[in-house]
mmCIF file of C-alpha atoms in Angstrom:
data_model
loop_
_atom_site.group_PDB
_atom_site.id
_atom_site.type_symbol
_atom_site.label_atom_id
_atom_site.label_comp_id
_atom_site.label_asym_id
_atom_site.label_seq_id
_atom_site.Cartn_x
_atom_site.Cartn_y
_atom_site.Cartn_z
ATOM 1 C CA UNK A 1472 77.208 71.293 68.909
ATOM 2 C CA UNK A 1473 74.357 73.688 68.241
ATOM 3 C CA UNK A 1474 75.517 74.897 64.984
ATOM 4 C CA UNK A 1475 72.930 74.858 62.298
ATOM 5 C CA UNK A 1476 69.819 74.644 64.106
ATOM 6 C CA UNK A 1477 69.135 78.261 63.460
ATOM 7 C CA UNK A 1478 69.088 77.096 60.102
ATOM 8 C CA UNK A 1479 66.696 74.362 60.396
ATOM 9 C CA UNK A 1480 64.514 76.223 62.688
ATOM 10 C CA UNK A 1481 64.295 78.871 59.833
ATOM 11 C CA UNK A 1482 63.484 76.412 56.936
ATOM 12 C CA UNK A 1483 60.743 74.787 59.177
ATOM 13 C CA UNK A 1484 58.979 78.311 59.772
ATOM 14 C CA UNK A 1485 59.482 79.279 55.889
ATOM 15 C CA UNK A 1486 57.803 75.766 54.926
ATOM 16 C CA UNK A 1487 54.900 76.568 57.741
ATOM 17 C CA UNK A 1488 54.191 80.202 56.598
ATOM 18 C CA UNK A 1489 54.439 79.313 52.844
ATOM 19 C CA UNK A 1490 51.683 76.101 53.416
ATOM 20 C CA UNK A 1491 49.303 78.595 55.446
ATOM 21 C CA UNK A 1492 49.590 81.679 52.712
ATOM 22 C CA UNK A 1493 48.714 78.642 49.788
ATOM 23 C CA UNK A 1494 45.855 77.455 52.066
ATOM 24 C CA UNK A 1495 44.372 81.323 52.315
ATOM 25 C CA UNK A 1496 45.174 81.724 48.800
ATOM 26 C CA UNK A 1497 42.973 78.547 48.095
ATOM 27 C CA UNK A 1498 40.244 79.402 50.373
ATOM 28 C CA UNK A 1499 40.002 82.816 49.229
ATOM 29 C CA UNK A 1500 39.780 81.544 45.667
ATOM 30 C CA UNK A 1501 36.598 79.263 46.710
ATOM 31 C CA UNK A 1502 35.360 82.459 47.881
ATOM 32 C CA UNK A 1503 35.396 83.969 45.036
ATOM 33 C CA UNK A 1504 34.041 81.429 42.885
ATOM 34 C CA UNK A 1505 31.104 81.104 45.163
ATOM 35 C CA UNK A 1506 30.418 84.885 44.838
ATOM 36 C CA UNK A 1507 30.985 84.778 40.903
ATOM 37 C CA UNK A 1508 28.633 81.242 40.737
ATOM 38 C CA UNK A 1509 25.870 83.449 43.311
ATOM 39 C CA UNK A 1510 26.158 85.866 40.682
ATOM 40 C CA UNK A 1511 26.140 83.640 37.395
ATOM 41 C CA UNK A 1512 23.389 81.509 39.156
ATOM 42 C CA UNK A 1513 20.972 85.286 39.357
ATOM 43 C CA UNK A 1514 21.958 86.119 35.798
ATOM 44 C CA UNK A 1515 20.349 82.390 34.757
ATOM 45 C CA UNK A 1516 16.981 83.120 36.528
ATOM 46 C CA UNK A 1517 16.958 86.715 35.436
ATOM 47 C CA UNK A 1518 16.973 85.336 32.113
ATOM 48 C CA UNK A 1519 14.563 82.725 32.727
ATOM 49 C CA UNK A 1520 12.066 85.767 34.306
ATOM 50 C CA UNK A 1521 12.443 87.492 31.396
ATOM 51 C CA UNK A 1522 11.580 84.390 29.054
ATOM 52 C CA UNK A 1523 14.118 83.015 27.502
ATOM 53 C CA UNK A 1524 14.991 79.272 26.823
ATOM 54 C CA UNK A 1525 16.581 77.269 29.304
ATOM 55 C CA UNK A 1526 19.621 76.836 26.597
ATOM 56 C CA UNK A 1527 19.938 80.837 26.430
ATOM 57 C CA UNK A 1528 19.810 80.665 30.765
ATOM 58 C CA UNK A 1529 23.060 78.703 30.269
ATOM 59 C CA UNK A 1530 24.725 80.619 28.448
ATOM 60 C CA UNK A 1531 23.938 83.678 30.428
ATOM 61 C CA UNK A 1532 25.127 81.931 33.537
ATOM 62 C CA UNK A 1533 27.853 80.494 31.923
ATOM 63 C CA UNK A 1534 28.949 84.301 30.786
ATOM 64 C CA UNK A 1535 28.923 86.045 34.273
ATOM 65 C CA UNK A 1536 30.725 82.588 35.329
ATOM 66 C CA UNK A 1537 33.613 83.313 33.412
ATOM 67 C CA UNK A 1538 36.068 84.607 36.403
ATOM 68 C CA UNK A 1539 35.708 81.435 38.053
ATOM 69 C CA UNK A 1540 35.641 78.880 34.898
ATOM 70 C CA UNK A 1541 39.207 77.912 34.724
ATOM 71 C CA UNK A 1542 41.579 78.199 31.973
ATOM 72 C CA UNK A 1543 39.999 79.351 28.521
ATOM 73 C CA UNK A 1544 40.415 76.380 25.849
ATOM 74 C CA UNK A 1545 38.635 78.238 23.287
ATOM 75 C CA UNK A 1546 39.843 80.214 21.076
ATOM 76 C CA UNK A 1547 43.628 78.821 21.621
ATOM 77 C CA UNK A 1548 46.725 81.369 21.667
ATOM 78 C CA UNK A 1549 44.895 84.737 22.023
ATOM 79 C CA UNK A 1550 45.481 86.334 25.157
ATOM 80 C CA UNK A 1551 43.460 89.222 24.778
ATOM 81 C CA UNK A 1552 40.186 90.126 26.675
ATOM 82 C CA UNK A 1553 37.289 87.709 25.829
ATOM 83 C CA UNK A 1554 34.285 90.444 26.338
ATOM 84 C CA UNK A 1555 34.086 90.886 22.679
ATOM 85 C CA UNK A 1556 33.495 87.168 22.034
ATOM 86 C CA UNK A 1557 30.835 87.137 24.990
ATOM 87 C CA UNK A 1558 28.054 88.794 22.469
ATOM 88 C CA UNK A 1559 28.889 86.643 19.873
ATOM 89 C CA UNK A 1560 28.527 83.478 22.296
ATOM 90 C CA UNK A 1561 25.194 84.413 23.219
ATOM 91 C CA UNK A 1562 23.856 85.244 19.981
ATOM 92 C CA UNK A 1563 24.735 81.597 18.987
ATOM 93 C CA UNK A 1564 21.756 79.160 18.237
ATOM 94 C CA UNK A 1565 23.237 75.670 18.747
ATOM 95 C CA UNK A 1566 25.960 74.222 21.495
ATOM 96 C CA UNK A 1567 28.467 72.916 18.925
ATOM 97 C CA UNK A 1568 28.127 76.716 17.543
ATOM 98 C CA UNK A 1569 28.565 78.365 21.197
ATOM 99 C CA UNK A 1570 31.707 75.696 21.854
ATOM 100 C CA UNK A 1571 33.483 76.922 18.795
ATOM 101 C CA UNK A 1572 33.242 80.595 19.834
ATOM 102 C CA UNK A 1573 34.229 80.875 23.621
ATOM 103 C CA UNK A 1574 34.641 77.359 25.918
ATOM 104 C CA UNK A 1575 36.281 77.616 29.182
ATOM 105 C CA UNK A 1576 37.497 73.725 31.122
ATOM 106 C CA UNK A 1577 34.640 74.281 33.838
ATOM 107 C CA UNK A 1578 31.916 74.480 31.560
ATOM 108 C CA UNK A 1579 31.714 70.995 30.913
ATOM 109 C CA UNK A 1580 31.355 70.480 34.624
ATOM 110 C CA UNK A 1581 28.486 73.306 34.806
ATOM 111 C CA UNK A 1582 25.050 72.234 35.073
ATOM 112 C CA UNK A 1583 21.984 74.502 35.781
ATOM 113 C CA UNK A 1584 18.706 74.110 37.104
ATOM 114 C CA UNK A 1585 15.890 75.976 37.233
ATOM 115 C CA UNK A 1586 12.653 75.317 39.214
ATOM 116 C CA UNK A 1587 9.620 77.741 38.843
ATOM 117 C CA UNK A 1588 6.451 78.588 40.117
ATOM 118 C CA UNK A 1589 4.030 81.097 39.185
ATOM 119 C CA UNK A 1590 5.606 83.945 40.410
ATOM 120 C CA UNK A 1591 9.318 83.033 41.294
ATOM 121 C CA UNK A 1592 12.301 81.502 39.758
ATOM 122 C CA UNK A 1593 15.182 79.381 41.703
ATOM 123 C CA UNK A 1594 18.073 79.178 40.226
ATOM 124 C CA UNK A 1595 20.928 76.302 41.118
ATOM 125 C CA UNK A 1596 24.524 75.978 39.468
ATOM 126 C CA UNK A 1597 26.712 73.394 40.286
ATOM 127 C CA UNK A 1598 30.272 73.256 39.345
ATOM 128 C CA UNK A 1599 32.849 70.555 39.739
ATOM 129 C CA UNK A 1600 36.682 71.651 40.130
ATOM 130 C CA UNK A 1601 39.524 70.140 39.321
ATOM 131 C CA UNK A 1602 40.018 68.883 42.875
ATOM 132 C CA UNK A 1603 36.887 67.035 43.301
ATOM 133 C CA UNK A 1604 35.150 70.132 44.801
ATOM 134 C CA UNK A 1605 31.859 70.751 44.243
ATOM 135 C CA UNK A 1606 30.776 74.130 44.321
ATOM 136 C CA UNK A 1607 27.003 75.811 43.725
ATOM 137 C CA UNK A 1608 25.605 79.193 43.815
ATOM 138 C CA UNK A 1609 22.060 80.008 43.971
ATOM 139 C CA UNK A 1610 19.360 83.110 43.646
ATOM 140 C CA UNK A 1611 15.646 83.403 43.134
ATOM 141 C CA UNK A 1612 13.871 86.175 41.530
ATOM 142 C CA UNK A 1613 10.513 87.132 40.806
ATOM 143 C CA UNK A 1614 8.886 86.159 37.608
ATOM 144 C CA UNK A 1615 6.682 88.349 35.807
ATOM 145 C CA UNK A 1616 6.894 87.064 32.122
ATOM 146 C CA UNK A 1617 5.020 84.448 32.788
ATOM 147 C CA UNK A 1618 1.537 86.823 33.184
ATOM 148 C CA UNK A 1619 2.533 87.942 29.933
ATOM 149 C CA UNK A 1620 3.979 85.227 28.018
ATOM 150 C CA UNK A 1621 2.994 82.267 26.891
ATOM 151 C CA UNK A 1622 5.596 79.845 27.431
ATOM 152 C CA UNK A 1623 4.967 77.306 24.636
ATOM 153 C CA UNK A 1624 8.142 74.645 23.642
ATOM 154 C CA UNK A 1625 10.178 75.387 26.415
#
């Protein structure tokens, strides 16, 4: 009368475990892209405190983002390491030009914002996932350009 149950016991404790290891595995990706964003969200102020555009902040946070942007879409069928198109991305002077070096399917969902005063710079980047998450990182540094630059056009 009892026969099987072992069986069904053991499927309902390999369907448990396996939905608990994909929930860590999830949450410890979120983790990660939170650090990466923390850190892509610093590299878009340090570029601001140094004086560059806010265009050129993007693409500085959207570089040290890269780990947590999703699947590359651009360039198509190379699976090679990207950190030699990374200079070549930031050297670029327009969007359309930066798209058709290096794109990633998070960027479009990438916004930054920057907020300054005279002597610090905020730094927030949101990101949108797949899943409806929304995720942000955030850092403020000091600014010293601006008590030697002048800022004109930005």
């Amino acid at each position: 009368m009892r026969r099987g149950q072992a069986m069904i016991e053991t499927v309902l404790a390999v369907i448990a475990v396996t939905g608990i290891l994909l929930l860590a595995l999830r949450f410890s990706d979120m983790l990660a892209a939170r650090i990466f964003l923390d850190h892509a969200a610093a590299r878009g102020a340090r570029a601001r405190t140094v004086g560059f555009n806010n265009f050129m902040c993007l693409k500085s946070a959207r570089a040290a983002m890269i780990p947590a942007a999703g699947a590359r879409t651009w360039p198509t069928g190379t699976h090679g390491d990207e950190t030699w198109l990374v200079p070549d991305y930031l050297a670029s002077e327009t969007a359309g030009h930066a798209r058709g070096i290096l794109d990633y399917a998070r960027w479009d969902t990438t916004a930054l914002t920057l907020g300054e005063d005279a002597t610090t710079v905020r730094a927030s980047l949101l990101m949108r996932t797949e899943d409806g998450w929304n995720m942000d990182g955030k850092a403020e540094i000091e600014a010293h350009a601006p008590f030697y630059m002048d800022f004109q056009g930005r």
